[in-house]
Structure formats: C-alpha cells, structure tokens
PDB file of C-alpha atoms and ligand atoms in Angstrom:
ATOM      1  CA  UNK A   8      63.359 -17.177 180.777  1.00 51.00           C
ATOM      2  CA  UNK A   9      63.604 -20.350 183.052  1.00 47.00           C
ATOM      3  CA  UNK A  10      67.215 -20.344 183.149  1.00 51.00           C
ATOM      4  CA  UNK A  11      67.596 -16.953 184.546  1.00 53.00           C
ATOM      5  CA  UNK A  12      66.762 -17.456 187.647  1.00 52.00           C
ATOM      6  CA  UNK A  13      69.088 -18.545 190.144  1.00 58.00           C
ATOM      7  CA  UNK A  14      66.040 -20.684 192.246  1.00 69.00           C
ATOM      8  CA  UNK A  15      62.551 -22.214 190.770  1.00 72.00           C
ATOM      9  CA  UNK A  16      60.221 -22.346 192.999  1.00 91.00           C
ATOM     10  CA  UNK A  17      56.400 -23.282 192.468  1.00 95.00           C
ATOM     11  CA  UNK A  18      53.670 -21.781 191.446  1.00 97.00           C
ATOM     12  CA  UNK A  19      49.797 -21.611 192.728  1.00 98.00           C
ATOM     13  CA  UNK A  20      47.403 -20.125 189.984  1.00 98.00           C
ATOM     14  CA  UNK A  21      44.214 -18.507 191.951  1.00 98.00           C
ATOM     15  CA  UNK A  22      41.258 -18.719 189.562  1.00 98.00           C
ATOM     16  CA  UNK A  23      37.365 -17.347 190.052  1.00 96.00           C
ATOM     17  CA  UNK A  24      34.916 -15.681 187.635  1.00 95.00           C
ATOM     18  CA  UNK A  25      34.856 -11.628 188.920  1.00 92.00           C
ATOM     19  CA  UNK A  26      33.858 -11.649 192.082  1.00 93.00           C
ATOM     20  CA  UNK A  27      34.872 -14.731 193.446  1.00 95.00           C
ATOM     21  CA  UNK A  28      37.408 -13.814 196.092  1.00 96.00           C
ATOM     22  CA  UNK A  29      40.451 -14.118 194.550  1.00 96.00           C
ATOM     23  CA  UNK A  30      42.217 -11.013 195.844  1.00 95.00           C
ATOM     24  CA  UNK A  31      40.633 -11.634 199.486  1.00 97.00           C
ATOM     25  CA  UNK A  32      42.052 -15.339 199.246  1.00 98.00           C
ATOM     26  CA  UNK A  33      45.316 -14.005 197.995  1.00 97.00           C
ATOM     27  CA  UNK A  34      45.834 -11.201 200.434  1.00 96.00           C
ATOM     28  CA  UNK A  35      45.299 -13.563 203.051  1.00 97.00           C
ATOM     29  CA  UNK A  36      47.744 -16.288 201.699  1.00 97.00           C
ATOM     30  CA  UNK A  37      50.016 -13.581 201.471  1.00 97.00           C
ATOM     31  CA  UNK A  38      49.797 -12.311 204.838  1.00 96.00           C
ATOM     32  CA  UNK A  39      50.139 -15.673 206.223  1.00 96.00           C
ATOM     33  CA  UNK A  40      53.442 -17.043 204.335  1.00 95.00           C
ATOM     34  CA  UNK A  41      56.592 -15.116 204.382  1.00 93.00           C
ATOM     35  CA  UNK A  42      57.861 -17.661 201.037  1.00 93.00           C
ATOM     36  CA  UNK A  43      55.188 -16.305 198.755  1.00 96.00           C
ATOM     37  CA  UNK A  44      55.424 -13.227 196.188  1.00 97.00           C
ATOM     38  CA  UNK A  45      52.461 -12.064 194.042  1.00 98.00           C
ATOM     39  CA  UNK A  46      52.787 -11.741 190.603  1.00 98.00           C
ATOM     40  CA  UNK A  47      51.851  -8.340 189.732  1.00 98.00           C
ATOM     41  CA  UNK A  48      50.215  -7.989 185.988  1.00 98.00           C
ATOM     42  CA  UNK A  49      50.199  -5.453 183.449  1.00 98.00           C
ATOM     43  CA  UNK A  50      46.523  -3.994 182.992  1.00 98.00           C
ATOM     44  CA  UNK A  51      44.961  -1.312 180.609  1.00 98.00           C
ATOM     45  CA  UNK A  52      42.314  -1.208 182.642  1.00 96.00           C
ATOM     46  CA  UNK A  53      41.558   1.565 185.180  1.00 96.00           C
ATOM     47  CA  UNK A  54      42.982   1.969 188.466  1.00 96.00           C
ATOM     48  CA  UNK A  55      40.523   1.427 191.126  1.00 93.00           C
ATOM     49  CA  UNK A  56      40.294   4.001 194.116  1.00 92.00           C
ATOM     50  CA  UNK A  57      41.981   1.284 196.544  1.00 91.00           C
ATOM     51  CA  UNK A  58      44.815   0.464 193.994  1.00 95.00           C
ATOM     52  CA  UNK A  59      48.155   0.861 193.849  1.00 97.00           C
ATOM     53  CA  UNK A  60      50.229   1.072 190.349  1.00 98.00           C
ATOM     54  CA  UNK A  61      53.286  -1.386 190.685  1.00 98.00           C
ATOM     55  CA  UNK A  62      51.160  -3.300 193.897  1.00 96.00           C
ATOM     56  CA  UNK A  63      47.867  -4.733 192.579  1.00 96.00           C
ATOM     57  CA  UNK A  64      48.968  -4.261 188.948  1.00 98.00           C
ATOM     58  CA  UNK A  65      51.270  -2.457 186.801  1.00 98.00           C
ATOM     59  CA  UNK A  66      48.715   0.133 185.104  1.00 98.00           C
ATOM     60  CA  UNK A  67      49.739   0.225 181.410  1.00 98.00           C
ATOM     61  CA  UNK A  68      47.884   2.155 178.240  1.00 98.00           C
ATOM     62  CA  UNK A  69      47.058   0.153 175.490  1.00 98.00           C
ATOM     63  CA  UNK A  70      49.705   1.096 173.688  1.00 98.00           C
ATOM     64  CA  UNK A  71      52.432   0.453 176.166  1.00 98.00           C
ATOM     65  CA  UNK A  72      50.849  -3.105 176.549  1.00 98.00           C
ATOM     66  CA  UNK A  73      51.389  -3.742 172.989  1.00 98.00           C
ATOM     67  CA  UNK A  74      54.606  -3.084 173.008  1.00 98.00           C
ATOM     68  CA  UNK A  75      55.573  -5.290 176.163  1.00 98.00           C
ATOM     69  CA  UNK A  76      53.364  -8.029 174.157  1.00 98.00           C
ATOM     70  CA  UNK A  77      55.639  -6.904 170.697  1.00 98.00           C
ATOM     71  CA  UNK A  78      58.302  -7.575 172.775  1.00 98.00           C
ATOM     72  CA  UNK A  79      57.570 -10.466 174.573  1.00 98.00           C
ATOM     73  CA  UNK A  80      57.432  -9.572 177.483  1.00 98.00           C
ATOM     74  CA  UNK A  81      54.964 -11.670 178.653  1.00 98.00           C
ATOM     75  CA  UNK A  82      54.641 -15.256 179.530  1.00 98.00           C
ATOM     76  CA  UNK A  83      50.917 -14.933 178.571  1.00 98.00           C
ATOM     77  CA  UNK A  84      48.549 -12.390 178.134  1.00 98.00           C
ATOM     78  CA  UNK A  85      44.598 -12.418 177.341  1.00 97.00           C
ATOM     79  CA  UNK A  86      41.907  -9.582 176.277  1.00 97.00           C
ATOM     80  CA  UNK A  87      39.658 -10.494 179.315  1.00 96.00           C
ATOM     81  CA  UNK A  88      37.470  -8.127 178.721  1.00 94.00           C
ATOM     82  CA  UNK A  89      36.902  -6.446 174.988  1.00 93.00           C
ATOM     83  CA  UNK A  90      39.336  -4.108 174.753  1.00 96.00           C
ATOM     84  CA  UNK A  91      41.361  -5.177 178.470  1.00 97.00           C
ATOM     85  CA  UNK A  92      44.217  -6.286 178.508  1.00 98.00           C
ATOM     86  CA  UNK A  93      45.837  -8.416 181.027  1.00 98.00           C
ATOM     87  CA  UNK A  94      49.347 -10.117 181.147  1.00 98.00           C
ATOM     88  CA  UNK A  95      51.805 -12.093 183.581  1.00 98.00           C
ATOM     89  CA  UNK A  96      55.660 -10.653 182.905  1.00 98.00           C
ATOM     90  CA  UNK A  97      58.381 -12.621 182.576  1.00 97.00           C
ATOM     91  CA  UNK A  98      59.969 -10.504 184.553  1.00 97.00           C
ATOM     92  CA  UNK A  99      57.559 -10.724 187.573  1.00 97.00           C
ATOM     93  CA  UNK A 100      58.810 -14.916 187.607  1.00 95.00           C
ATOM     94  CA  UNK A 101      62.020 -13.811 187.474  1.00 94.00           C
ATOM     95  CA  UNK A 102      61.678 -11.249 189.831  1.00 96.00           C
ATOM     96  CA  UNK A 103      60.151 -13.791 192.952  1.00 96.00           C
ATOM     97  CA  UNK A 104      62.386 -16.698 191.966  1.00 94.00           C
ATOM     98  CA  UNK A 105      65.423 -14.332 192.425  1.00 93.00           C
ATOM     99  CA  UNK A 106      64.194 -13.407 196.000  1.00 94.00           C
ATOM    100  CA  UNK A 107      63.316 -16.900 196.721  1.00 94.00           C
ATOM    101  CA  UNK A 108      59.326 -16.803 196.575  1.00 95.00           C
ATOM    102  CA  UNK A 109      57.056 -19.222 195.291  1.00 96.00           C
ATOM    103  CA  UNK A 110      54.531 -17.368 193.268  1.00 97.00           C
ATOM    104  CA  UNK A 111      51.033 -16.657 193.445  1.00 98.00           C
ATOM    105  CA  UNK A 112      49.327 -15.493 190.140  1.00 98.00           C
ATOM    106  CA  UNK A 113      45.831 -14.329 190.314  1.00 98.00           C
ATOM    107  CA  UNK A 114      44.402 -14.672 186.295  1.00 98.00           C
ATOM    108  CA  UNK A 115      41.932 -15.723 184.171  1.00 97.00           C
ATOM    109  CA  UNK A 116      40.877 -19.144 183.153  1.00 97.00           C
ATOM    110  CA  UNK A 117      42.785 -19.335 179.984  1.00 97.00           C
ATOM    111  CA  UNK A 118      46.093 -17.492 181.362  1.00 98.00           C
ATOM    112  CA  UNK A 119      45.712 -20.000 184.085  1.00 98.00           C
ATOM    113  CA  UNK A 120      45.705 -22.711 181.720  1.00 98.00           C
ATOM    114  CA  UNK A 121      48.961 -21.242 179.826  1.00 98.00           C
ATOM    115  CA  UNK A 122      50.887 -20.902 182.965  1.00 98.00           C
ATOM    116  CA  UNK A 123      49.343 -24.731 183.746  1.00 97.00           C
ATOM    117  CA  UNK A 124      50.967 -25.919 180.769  1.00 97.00           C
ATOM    118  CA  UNK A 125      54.375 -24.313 180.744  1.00 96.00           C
ATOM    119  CA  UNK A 126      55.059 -25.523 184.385  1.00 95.00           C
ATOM    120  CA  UNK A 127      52.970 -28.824 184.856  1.00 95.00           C
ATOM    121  CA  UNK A 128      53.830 -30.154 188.215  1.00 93.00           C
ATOM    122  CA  UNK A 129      55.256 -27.357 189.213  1.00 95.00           C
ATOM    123  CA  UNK A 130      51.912 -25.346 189.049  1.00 97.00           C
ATOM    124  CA  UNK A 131      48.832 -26.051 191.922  1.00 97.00           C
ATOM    125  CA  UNK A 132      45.918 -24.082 189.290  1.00 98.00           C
ATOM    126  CA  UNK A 133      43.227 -23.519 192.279  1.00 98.00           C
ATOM    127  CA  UNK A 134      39.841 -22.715 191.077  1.00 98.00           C
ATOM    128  CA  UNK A 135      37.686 -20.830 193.649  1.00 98.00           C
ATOM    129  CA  UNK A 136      34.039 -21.955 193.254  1.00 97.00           C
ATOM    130  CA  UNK A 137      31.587 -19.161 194.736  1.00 95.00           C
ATOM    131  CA  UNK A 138      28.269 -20.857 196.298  1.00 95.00           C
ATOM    132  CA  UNK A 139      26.130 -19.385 193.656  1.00 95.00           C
ATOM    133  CA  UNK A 140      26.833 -17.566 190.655  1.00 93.00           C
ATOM    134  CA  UNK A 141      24.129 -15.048 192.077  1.00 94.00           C
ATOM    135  CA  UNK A 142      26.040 -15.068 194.937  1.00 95.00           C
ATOM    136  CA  UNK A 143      28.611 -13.620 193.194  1.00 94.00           C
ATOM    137  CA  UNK A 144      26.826 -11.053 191.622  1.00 94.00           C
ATOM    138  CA  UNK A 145      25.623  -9.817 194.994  1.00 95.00           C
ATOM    139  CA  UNK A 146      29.574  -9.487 196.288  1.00 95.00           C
ATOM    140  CA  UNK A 147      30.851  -7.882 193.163  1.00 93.00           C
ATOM    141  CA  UNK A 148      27.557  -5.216 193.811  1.00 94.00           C
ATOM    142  CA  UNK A 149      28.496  -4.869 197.161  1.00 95.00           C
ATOM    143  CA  UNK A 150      32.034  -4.161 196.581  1.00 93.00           C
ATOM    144  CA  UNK A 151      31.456  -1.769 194.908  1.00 92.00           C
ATOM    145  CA  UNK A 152      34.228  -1.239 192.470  1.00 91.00           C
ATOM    146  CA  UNK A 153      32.632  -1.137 189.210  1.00 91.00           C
ATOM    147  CA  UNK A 154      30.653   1.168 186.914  1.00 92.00           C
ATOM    148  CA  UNK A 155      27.210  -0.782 185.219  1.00 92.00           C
ATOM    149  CA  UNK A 156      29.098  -1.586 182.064  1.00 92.00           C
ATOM    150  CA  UNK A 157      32.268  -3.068 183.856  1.00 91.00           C
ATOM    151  CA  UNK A 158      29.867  -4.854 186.200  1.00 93.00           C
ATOM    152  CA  UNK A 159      27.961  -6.066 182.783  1.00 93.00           C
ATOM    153  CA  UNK A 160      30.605  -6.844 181.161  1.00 91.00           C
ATOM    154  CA  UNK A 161      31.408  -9.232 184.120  1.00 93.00           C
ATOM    155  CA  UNK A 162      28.757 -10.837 184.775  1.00 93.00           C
ATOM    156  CA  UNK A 163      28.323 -11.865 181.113  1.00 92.00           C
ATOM    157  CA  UNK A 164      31.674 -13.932 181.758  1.00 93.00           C
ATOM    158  CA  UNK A 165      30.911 -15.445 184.741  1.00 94.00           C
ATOM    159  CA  UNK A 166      29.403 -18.671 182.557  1.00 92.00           C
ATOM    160  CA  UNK A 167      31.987 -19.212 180.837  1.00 94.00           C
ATOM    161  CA  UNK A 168      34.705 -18.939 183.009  1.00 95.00           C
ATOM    162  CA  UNK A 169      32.632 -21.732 185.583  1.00 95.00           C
ATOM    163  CA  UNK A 170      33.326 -23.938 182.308  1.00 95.00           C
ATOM    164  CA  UNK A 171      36.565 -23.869 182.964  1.00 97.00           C
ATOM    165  CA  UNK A 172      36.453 -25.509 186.641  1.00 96.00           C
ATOM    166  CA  UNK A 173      37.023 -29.308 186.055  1.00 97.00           C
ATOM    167  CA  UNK A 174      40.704 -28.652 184.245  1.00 97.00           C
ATOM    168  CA  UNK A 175      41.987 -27.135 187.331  1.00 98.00           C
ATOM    169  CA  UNK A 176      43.870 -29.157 190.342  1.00 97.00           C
ATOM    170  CA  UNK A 177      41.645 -28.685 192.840  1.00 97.00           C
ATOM    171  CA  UNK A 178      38.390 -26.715 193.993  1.00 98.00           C
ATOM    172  CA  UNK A 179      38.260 -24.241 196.632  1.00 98.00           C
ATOM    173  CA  UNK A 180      34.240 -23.582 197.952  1.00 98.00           C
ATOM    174  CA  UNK A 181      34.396 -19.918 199.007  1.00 98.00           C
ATOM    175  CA  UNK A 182      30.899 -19.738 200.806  1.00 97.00           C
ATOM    176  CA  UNK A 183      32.080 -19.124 204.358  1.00 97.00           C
ATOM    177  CA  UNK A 184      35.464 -16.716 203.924  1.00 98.00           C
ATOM    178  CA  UNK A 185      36.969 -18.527 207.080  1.00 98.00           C
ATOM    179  CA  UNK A 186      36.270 -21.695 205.995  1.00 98.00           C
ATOM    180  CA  UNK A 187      37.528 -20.925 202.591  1.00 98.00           C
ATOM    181  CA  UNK A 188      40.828 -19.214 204.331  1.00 98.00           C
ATOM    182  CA  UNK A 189      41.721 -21.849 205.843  1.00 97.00           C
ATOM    183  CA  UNK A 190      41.146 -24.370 202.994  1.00 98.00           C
ATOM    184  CA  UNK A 191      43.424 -22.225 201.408  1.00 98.00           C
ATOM    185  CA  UNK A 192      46.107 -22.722 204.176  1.00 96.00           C
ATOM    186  CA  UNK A 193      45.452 -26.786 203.633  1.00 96.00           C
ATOM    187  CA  UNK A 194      46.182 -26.593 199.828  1.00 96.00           C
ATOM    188  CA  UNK A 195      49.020 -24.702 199.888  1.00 95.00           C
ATOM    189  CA  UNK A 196      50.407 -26.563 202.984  1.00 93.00           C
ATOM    190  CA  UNK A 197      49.773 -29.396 200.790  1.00 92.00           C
ATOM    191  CA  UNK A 198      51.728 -28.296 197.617  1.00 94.00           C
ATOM    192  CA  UNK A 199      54.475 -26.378 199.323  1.00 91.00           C
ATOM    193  CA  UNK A 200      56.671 -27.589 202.147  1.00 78.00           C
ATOM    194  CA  UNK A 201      56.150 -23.977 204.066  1.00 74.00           C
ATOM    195  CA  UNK A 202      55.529 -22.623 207.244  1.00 77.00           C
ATOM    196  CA  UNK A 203      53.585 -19.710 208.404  1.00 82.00           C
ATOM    197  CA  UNK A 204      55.237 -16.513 209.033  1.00 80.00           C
ATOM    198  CA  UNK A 205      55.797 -16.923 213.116  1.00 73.00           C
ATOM    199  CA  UNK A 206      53.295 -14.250 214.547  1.00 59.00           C
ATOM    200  CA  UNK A 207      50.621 -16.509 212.796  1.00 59.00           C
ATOM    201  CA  UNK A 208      50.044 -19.133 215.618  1.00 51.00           C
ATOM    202  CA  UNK A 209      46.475 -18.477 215.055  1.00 50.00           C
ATOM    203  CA  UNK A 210      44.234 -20.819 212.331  1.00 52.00           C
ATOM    204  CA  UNK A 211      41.874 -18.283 210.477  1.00 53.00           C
ATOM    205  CA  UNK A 212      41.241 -14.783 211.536  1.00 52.00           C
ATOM    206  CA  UNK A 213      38.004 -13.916 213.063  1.00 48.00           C
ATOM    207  CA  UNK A 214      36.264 -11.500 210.433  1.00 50.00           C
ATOM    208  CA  UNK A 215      39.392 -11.429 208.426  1.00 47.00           C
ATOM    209  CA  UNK A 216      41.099  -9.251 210.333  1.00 43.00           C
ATOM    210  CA  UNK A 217      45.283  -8.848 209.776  1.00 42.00           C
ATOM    211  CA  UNK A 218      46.266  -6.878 212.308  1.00 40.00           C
ATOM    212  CA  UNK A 219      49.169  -8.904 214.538  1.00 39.00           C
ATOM    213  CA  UNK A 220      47.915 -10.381 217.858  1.00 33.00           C
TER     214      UNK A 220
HETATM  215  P1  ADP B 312      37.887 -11.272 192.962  1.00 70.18           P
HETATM  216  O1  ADP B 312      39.258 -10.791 193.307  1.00 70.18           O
HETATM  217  O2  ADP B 312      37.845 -12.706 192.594  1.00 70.18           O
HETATM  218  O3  ADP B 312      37.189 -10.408 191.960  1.00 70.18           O
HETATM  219  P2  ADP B 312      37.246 -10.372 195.676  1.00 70.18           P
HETATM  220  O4  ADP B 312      38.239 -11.063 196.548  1.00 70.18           O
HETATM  221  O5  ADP B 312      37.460  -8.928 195.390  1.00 70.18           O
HETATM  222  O6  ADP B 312      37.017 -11.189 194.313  1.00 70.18           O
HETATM  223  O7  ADP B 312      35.816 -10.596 196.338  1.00 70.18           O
HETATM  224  C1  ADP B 312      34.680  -9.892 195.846  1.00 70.18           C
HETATM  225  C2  ADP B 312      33.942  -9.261 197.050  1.00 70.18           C
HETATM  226  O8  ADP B 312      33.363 -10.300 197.837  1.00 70.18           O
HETATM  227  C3  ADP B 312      34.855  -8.467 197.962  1.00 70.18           C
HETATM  228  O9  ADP B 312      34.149  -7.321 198.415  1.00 70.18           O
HETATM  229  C4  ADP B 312      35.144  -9.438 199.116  1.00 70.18           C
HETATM  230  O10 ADP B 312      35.379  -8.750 200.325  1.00 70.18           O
HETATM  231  C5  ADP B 312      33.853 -10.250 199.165  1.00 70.18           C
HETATM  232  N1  ADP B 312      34.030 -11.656 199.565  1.00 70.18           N
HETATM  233  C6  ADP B 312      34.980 -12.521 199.149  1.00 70.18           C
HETATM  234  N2  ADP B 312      34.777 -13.746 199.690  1.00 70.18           N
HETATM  235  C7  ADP B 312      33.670 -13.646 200.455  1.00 70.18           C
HETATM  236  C8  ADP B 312      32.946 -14.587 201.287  1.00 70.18           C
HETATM  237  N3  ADP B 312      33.311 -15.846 201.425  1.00 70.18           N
HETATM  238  N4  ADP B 312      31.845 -14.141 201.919  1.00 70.18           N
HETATM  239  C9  ADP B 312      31.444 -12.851 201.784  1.00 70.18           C
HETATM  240  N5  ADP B 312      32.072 -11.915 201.027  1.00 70.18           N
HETATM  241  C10 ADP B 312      33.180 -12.315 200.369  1.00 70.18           C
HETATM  242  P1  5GP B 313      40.204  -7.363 187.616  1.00 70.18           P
HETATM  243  O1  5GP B 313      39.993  -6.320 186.572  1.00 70.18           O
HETATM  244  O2  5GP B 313      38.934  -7.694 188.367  1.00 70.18           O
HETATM  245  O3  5GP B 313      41.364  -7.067 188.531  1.00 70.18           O
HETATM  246  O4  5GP B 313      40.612  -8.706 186.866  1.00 70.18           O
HETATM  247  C1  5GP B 313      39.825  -9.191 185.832  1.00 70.18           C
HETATM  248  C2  5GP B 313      40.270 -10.567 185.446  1.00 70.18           C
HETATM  249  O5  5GP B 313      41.574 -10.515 184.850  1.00 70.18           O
HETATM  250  C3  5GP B 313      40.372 -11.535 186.621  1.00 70.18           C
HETATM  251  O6  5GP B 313      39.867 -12.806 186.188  1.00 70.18           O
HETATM  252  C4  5GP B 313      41.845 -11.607 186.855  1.00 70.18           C
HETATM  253  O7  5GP B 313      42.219 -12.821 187.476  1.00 70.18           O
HETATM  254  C5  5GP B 313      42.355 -11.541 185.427  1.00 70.18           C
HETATM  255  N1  5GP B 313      43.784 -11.215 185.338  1.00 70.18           N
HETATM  256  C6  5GP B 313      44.519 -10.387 186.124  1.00 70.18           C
HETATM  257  N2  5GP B 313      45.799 -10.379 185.742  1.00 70.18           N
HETATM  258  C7  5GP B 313      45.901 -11.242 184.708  1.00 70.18           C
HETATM  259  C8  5GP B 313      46.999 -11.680 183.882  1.00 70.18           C
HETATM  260  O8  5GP B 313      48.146 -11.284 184.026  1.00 70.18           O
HETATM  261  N3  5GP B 313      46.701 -12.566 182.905  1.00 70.18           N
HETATM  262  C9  5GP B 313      45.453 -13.042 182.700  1.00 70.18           C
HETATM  263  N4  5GP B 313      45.287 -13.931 181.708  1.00 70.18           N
HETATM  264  N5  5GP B 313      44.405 -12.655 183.440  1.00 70.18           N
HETATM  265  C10 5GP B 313      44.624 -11.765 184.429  1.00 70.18           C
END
C-alpha cells in the first residue's frame, strides 16, 4: 500500500475513551490547517442525526464490512464495541497522501497502536486525557447522541481504554476546550512543519466558534 502513493506524509492518531473530545479536537485541527485530511472509517454502527455517510464515516452493514475486511481492505480494523465494527482503509491513506495531506485518524486504543506500529516515527499517537472519567460521562450525557445501551456499553470501556494512556507519544489534558485547542495547535506544530490556513491569525477561538473573522 505504501508504495502507491506518490507523497508520505505523517500521521497524528487522536485517541480518548467515548466522550473525550476527539471529534471536537479534530474538527478544530482541521479547521485550522489547510495540510491535514481526516481519515474517514468504515462503521456498522448507526448513523447519528448530525452525520454524514462518506464525511464522519463511511456507514457500512456488517456484511459489507466483512467483505472489505475479506478483502483487505483495511490497514486495521477492531470490534469496539460487541458486534461494531470499525476500520481505517487503505484507501483513505492513499487517498490524503495523493492530495498531499498529512492524516489525522481518530480510533481506538488498539487501532491506534496498529497504525503506531506500521509507521513508527512517522506517527504522533495523541492520547486525550479527560479531567475525570466522570467528567466524561457527564459530556457523553450531555451530548446527547446515544441510546442507554450505547451509552452503557461506553462507559463500561472507558477503564480500559485509560490503560492504554502511557504507550502513546504524548498526553493532551482536555479540561478547558481552549486550553486543550490550543495544546493541540502546539503538538502538531511540533510534529509537522505546517502553518495555519491564513484567515487563522487568531490563537484559540472564543467558545469554539469557526466562523471566519
Ligand atoms: P469523542 O469524539 O471523543 O467521543 P466529543 O468531541 O464528541 O468526544 O466530545 C464529547 C462531548 O463533550 C461533546 O458534546 C463536546 O462538545 C463536549 N466537549 C468536548 N471537550 C470538552 C471540554 N473541554 N469541555 C466541555 N465539553 C467538551
Ligand atoms: P464512535 O462510535 O463514538 O464514533 O466511535 C467509537 C470508537 O471507535 C471511538 O474510540 C473511535 O475513535 C473508534 N474508531 C472510529 N473509527 C475507527 C477505526 O477506523 N478503527 C478503530 N480501531 N477504531 C475506530
């Protein structure tokens, strides 16, 4: 797969039990750096209401995940969730490196440590540590997202996948989002030789907000 694409760039695994602000970290990074592409995964999980198929994740049935996974499609895949499948394409690398992105990834622990593996150096695995696991809790509530089993089901994991912080690079605190925004600026500033995209002369936005000023 490597050797298909015409440019390898880097690539910066985002990390966090359910809940942990992941997507809001991403979608900020994302906003901010024009050289960045987001892996999209295969799920079989639902669609939420504020999802997008082909955007937030390709949205597969079980059986058309198997057969991506029969035909190995993936560069790793994991059953996060009993019976949920998630999976990073091989395509989706190929895709960003072929438009000149470095990628961001937003999986699991263990897919995180796959991709660590694979790409070594070339990979900054960021683990984003919430203040609390009950803080947590409280945010994935308040979002708002999930039936009581999927919110069960995610809180059981929350545990285990705060096991997995010390094998990562580096530790991103999300307890204050703007502090933990721009953190997020500093790694990736620090990995990548990048520049914001040039309507962001500001730091962090106040309250998160992405309209242009
Ligand atoms: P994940 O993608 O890791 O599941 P999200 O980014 O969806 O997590 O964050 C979960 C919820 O918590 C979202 O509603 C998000 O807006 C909110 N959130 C994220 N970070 C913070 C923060 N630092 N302070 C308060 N709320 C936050
Ligand atoms: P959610 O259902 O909340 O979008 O994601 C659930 C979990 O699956 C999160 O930890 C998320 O990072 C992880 N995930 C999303 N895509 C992938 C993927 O392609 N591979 C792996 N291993 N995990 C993924």
């Amino acid at each position: 797969m490597k050797e298909k694409s015409i440019f390898e760039g880097k690539l910066i695994v985002l990390t966090a039990p359910s809940g942990g602000g992941k997507t809001t970290i991403k979608r900020h990074l994302l906003e901010t750096y024009d050289d960045l592409g987001f892996s999209v995964s295969v799920t079989t999980r639902d669609k939420r209401p504020n999802e997008s198929d082909g955007v937030d994740y390709y949205f597969k049935t079980s059986e058309e995940f198997y057969a991506l996974r029969d035909a190995d499609a993936f560069v790793e895949w994991e059953e996060v969730y009993e019976g949920l499948y998630y999976g990073t394409l091989k395509s989706e690398v190929d895709r960003l490196w072929r438009s000149k992105k470095h990628i961001i990834f937003d999986i699991d622990v263990k897919g995180a440590m796959d991709i660590k593996k694979l790409y070594a150096d070339q990979c900054l695995a960021i683990f984003i540590r919430p203040p609390s696991i009950q803080v947590i809790v409280e945010r994935l509530k308040a979002r708002g997202t999930e039936t009581e089993e999927s919110l069960a089901k995610r809180i059981k994991r929350i545990e285990h996948e705060m096991s997995y912080e010390s094998k990562f690079d580096t530790i991103l605190v999300n307890d204050l989002l703007p502090v933990a925004l721009k953190e997020s600026e500093l790694k990736i500033e620090g990995f990548l030789t990048i520049e914001k995209k040039s309507r962001v002369g500001k730091d962090v936005p106040d309250n998160d907000k992405t309209e242009e000023e």
